[in-house]
CSV table of C-alpha atoms in Angstrom, one decimal:
chain,number,residue,atom,x,y,z
S,1,UNK,CA,46.7,-10.9,-36.2
S,2,UNK,CA,43.9,-9.7,-34.0
S,3,UNK,CA,43.6,-10.4,-30.3
S,4,UNK,CA,41.1,-9.5,-27.7
S,5,UNK,CA,41.9,-9.1,-24.0
S,6,UNK,CA,39.5,-9.0,-21.1
S,7,UNK,CA,40.2,-8.5,-17.5
S,8,UNK,CA,40.0,-9.4,-14.7
S,9,UNK,CA,39.5,-13.1,-15.3
S,10,UNK,CA,37.6,-13.5,-12.0
S,11,UNK,CA,36.0,-11.0,-9.6
S,12,UNK,CA,34.2,-11.2,-6.3
S,13,UNK,CA,32.4,-8.0,-5.3
S,14,UNK,CA,29.9,-7.2,-2.5
S,15,UNK,CA,26.3,-6.1,-3.3
S,16,UNK,CA,26.2,-2.3,-3.8
S,17,UNK,CA,29.8,-2.0,-4.9
S,18,UNK,CA,30.8,-0.5,-8.3
S,19,UNK,CA,32.0,-2.5,-11.2
S,20,UNK,CA,34.3,-1.9,-14.1
S,21,UNK,CA,35.3,-4.6,-16.6
S,22,UNK,CA,37.6,-3.7,-19.4
S,23,UNK,CA,38.1,-5.1,-22.9
S,24,UNK,CA,40.6,-4.2,-25.5
S,25,UNK,CA,41.2,-5.4,-29.1
S,26,UNK,CA,44.5,-5.3,-30.9
S,27,UNK,CA,45.4,-5.6,-34.5
S,28,UNK,CA,42.4,-4.0,-36.1
S,29,UNK,CA,40.8,-0.6,-36.5
S,30,UNK,CA,37.2,0.4,-35.8
S,31,UNK,CA,36.0,-3.0,-34.6
S,32,UNK,CA,32.4,-3.6,-33.6
S,33,UNK,CA,32.4,-4.4,-29.9
S,34,UNK,CA,30.0,-6.4,-27.8
S,35,UNK,CA,29.3,-7.3,-24.2
S,36,UNK,CA,27.5,-10.6,-23.5
S,37,UNK,CA,26.4,-12.3,-20.3
S,38,UNK,CA,26.2,-16.0,-19.9
S,39,UNK,CA,24.3,-17.5,-17.0
S,40,UNK,CA,24.9,-21.1,-15.7
S,41,UNK,CA,27.2,-22.1,-18.6
S,42,UNK,CA,24.5,-21.7,-21.2
S,43,UNK,CA,22.6,-19.0,-23.1
S,44,UNK,CA,24.5,-16.0,-24.4
S,45,UNK,CA,22.6,-12.8,-23.8
S,46,UNK,CA,23.7,-9.7,-25.7
S,47,UNK,CA,23.9,-6.7,-23.3
S,48,UNK,CA,25.5,-3.9,-25.4
S,49,UNK,CA,27.1,-3.3,-28.7
S,50,UNK,CA,29.1,-0.5,-30.2
S,51,UNK,CA,29.8,0.3,-33.9
S,52,UNK,CA,32.1,3.2,-33.1
S,53,UNK,CA,33.6,5.5,-30.4
S,54,UNK,CA,31.0,6.9,-28.1
S,55,UNK,CA,28.2,4.9,-29.8
S,56,UNK,CA,26.5,2.4,-27.5
S,57,UNK,CA,23.4,0.4,-28.1
S,58,UNK,CA,21.7,-1.4,-25.2
S,59,UNK,CA,19.8,-4.6,-25.8
S,60,UNK,CA,18.1,-5.2,-22.5
S,61,UNK,CA,17.2,-2.8,-19.6
S,62,UNK,CA,19.5,-3.6,-16.7
S,63,UNK,CA,21.7,-2.3,-13.9
S,64,UNK,CA,24.7,-2.1,-16.2
S,65,UNK,CA,26.1,0.5,-18.6
S,66,UNK,CA,28.8,0.4,-21.3
S,67,UNK,CA,31.2,3.0,-22.6
S,68,UNK,CA,33.7,3.1,-25.5
S,69,UNK,CA,36.2,5.9,-24.7
S,70,UNK,CA,38.7,4.7,-27.4
S,71,UNK,CA,38.4,2.9,-30.7
S,72,UNK,CA,39.5,-0.5,-29.4
S,73,UNK,CA,38.4,-0.2,-25.8
S,74,UNK,CA,35.0,-1.3,-24.4
S,75,UNK,CA,34.1,-0.9,-20.7
S,76,UNK,CA,31.2,-2.5,-18.8
S,77,UNK,CA,30.2,-0.7,-15.6
S,78,UNK,CA,27.8,-0.6,-12.8
S,79,UNK,CA,27.4,2.0,-10.0
S,80,UNK,CA,25.9,-0.5,-7.6
S,81,UNK,CA,26.0,-4.3,-8.1
S,82,UNK,CA,23.0,-6.5,-7.5
S,83,UNK,CA,23.2,-10.2,-6.6
S,84,UNK,CA,21.5,-10.9,-10.0
S,85,UNK,CA,24.5,-9.3,-11.8
S,86,UNK,CA,26.6,-12.5,-11.1
S,87,UNK,CA,27.5,-14.3,-14.2
S,88,UNK,CA,30.1,-14.9,-16.9
S,89,UNK,CA,30.7,-11.7,-18.9
S,90,UNK,CA,32.1,-12.0,-22.4
S,91,UNK,CA,33.5,-9.3,-24.7
S,92,UNK,CA,33.6,-9.9,-28.4
S,93,UNK,CA,34.5,-8.0,-31.6
S,94,UNK,CA,33.7,-8.3,-35.3
S,95,UNK,CA,34.8,-6.7,-38.5
S,96,UNK,CA,31.3,-5.9,-39.8
S,97,UNK,CA,28.3,-5.5,-37.6
S,98,UNK,CA,25.8,-8.4,-38.1
S,99,UNK,CA,27.6,-9.8,-41.1
S,100,UNK,CA,30.9,-11.2,-39.9
S,101,UNK,CA,31.4,-13.7,-37.1
S,102,UNK,CA,32.1,-12.6,-33.5
S,103,UNK,CA,35.4,-13.3,-31.8
S,104,UNK,CA,35.2,-13.7,-28.1
S,105,UNK,CA,37.6,-12.9,-25.2
S,106,UNK,CA,38.1,-15.4,-22.4
S,107,UNK,CA,35.5,-13.9,-20.2
S,108,UNK,CA,35.2,-12.5,-16.6
S,109,UNK,CA,33.5,-14.6,-13.9
S,110,UNK,CA,31.7,-12.1,-11.7
S,111,UNK,CA,30.4,-13.3,-8.3
S,112,UNK,CA,28.3,-10.7,-6.3
S,113,UNK,CA,28.1,-11.7,-2.7
O,1,UNK,CA,11.0,-13.1,-32.5
O,2,UNK,CA,13.6,-15.4,-34.1
O,3,UNK,CA,14.9,-18.2,-32.0
O,4,UNK,CA,17.4,-21.0,-32.6
O,5,UNK,CA,16.6,-24.4,-31.2
O,6,UNK,CA,19.5,-26.7,-30.6
O,7,UNK,CA,19.3,-30.4,-30.0
O,8,UNK,CA,20.2,-32.4,-28.2
O,9,UNK,CA,20.8,-30.3,-25.0
O,10,UNK,CA,23.5,-32.7,-23.9
O,11,UNK,CA,25.3,-35.8,-25.1
O,12,UNK,CA,27.3,-38.5,-23.3
O,13,UNK,CA,29.4,-40.5,-25.7
O,14,UNK,CA,32.3,-42.9,-25.8
O,15,UNK,CA,35.6,-41.8,-27.2
O,16,UNK,CA,35.8,-42.7,-30.9
O,17,UNK,CA,32.1,-42.3,-31.6
O,18,UNK,CA,30.7,-39.9,-34.1
O,19,UNK,CA,28.6,-37.0,-32.9
O,20,UNK,CA,25.7,-35.2,-34.6
O,21,UNK,CA,23.9,-32.1,-33.4
O,22,UNK,CA,21.6,-29.7,-35.1
O,23,UNK,CA,20.1,-26.2,-34.9
O,24,UNK,CA,16.7,-25.2,-36.3
O,25,UNK,CA,14.6,-22.1,-36.6
O,26,UNK,CA,11.1,-21.1,-37.8
O,27,UNK,CA,12.7,-18.3,-39.8
O,28,UNK,CA,15.3,-18.3,-42.5
O,29,UNK,CA,18.9,-17.3,-41.8
O,30,UNK,CA,21.5,-16.1,-44.2
O,31,UNK,CA,24.5,-17.2,-42.1
O,32,UNK,CA,25.1,-20.0,-39.7
O,33,UNK,CA,27.9,-20.1,-37.3
O,34,UNK,CA,29.1,-22.9,-35.0
O,35,UNK,CA,31.1,-22.1,-31.9
O,36,UNK,CA,32.7,-24.3,-29.2
O,37,UNK,CA,33.1,-23.2,-25.6
O,38,UNK,CA,35.6,-24.9,-23.3
O,39,UNK,CA,34.8,-24.6,-19.6
O,40,UNK,CA,35.7,-21.2,-18.2
O,41,UNK,CA,36.6,-19.7,-21.6
O,42,UNK,CA,35.0,-17.7,-24.3
O,43,UNK,CA,33.4,-19.4,-27.3
O,44,UNK,CA,35.7,-20.1,-30.3
O,45,UNK,CA,34.4,-20.0,-33.9
O,46,UNK,CA,34.6,-23.4,-35.5
O,47,UNK,CA,32.8,-23.1,-38.8
O,48,UNK,CA,31.0,-20.3,-40.7
O,49,UNK,CA,28.4,-21.1,-43.4
O,50,UNK,CA,27.1,-18.4,-45.8
O,51,UNK,CA,25.2,-20.3,-48.5
O,52,UNK,CA,22.2,-22.6,-48.5
O,53,UNK,CA,23.4,-26.2,-49.1
O,54,UNK,CA,27.0,-25.4,-48.2
O,55,UNK,CA,29.0,-28.2,-46.6
O,56,UNK,CA,32.2,-27.2,-44.8
O,57,UNK,CA,34.8,-29.2,-42.9
O,58,UNK,CA,37.3,-28.2,-40.3
O,59,UNK,CA,39.4,-31.2,-39.4
O,60,UNK,CA,37.1,-33.8,-37.9
O,61,UNK,CA,34.2,-31.3,-37.9
O,62,UNK,CA,31.7,-31.0,-40.7
O,63,UNK,CA,28.8,-28.5,-40.8
O,64,UNK,CA,26.1,-28.0,-43.3
O,65,UNK,CA,23.8,-25.0,-44.1
O,66,UNK,CA,20.3,-26.6,-44.6
O,67,UNK,CA,18.8,-26.1,-48.0
O,68,UNK,CA,15.7,-24.5,-46.5
O,69,UNK,CA,17.9,-22.0,-44.7
O,70,UNK,CA,16.1,-22.9,-41.5
O,71,UNK,CA,18.5,-25.4,-40.1
O,72,UNK,CA,22.2,-26.4,-39.8
O,73,UNK,CA,24.0,-29.5,-38.7
O,74,UNK,CA,27.3,-30.1,-37.0
O,75,UNK,CA,29.0,-33.5,-37.1
O,76,UNK,CA,32.2,-34.6,-35.2
O,77,UNK,CA,33.8,-37.7,-36.4
O,78,UNK,CA,35.9,-40.1,-34.1
O,79,UNK,CA,35.4,-38.0,-31.0
O,80,UNK,CA,38.3,-37.5,-28.6
O,81,UNK,CA,38.3,-36.3,-24.9
O,82,UNK,CA,39.3,-32.7,-25.9
O,83,UNK,CA,36.0,-32.4,-27.9
O,84,UNK,CA,34.3,-31.9,-24.5
O,85,UNK,CA,32.6,-28.6,-24.2
O,86,UNK,CA,29.4,-26.7,-25.2
O,87,UNK,CA,28.7,-26.2,-28.9
O,88,UNK,CA,26.6,-23.2,-29.9
O,89,UNK,CA,25.0,-22.4,-33.2
O,90,UNK,CA,24.4,-18.7,-34.0
O,91,UNK,CA,23.1,-16.6,-36.8
O,92,UNK,CA,22.3,-12.9,-37.4
O,93,UNK,CA,18.8,-11.9,-36.5
O,94,UNK,CA,16.8,-10.7,-39.6
O,95,UNK,CA,14.4,-7.9,-38.9
O,96,UNK,CA,11.1,-7.2,-40.5
O,97,UNK,CA,12.8,-4.9,-43.1
O,98,UNK,CA,15.0,-7.8,-44.2
O,99,UNK,CA,18.3,-6.4,-42.9
O,100,UNK,CA,20.5,-8.3,-40.6
O,101,UNK,CA,20.8,-7.5,-36.9
O,102,UNK,CA,22.7,-8.9,-34.0
O,103,UNK,CA,23.7,-12.5,-33.6
O,104,UNK,CA,21.4,-14.7,-31.8
O,105,UNK,CA,22.6,-17.9,-30.2
O,106,UNK,CA,21.1,-21.3,-29.5
O,107,UNK,CA,21.2,-22.6,-25.9
O,108,UNK,CA,24.0,-25.0,-26.7
O,109,UNK,CA,24.7,-28.7,-26.8
O,110,UNK,CA,26.9,-29.9,-24.0
O,111,UNK,CA,29.2,-32.7,-25.1
O,112,UNK,CA,30.8,-35.2,-22.6
O,113,UNK,CA,33.2,-37.8,-23.9
O,114,UNK,CA,34.2,-40.9,-21.9
O,115,UNK,CA,37.7,-42.1,-22.5
């Protein structure tokens, strides 16, 4: 069966520091991968999605970037964090882009101080 | 653009009561998905609906794909304390060319259950 792993579970970082969140999927090949941000326990906002290695689509302009160095690995990064980057970050995967349901990881709670 | 409106925003119910929530849109959807999110965790898929009029159950949960394709309903029967969480509806955005894009989510219905 397929599983998705996200880490770390929680992170506290100072303003201006770099960020790297990692997500990996097991048990499937060529998954579609997604990064979402959730503020205040509501509202899932799509940040990035990837339909293949090295292919990244950005949904909203922001201080973050994403990379997909391997088929089942998706990384969310920032060179310099802002206070407004605080939130709950969720990685997800799907079999077919925009057709099949998303399956989410357990999220990373990021607090920028 | 397409939006999903969920109601109610929150519900406070007694254990054992039935729950009903819905999701509406001004545009049609070809797929409706219902997720539940427990505090501090990622959303988990509860039910997926792919056909107008479809009625699907998952244990005490029942969801329906509205016949107009612009709405969906989720019902929970005989609620228990572990039903607490936020329930999201979602569906793939349909662009002007008619092809499906990324999933969009409603803002969620927060359910609280009193024992």
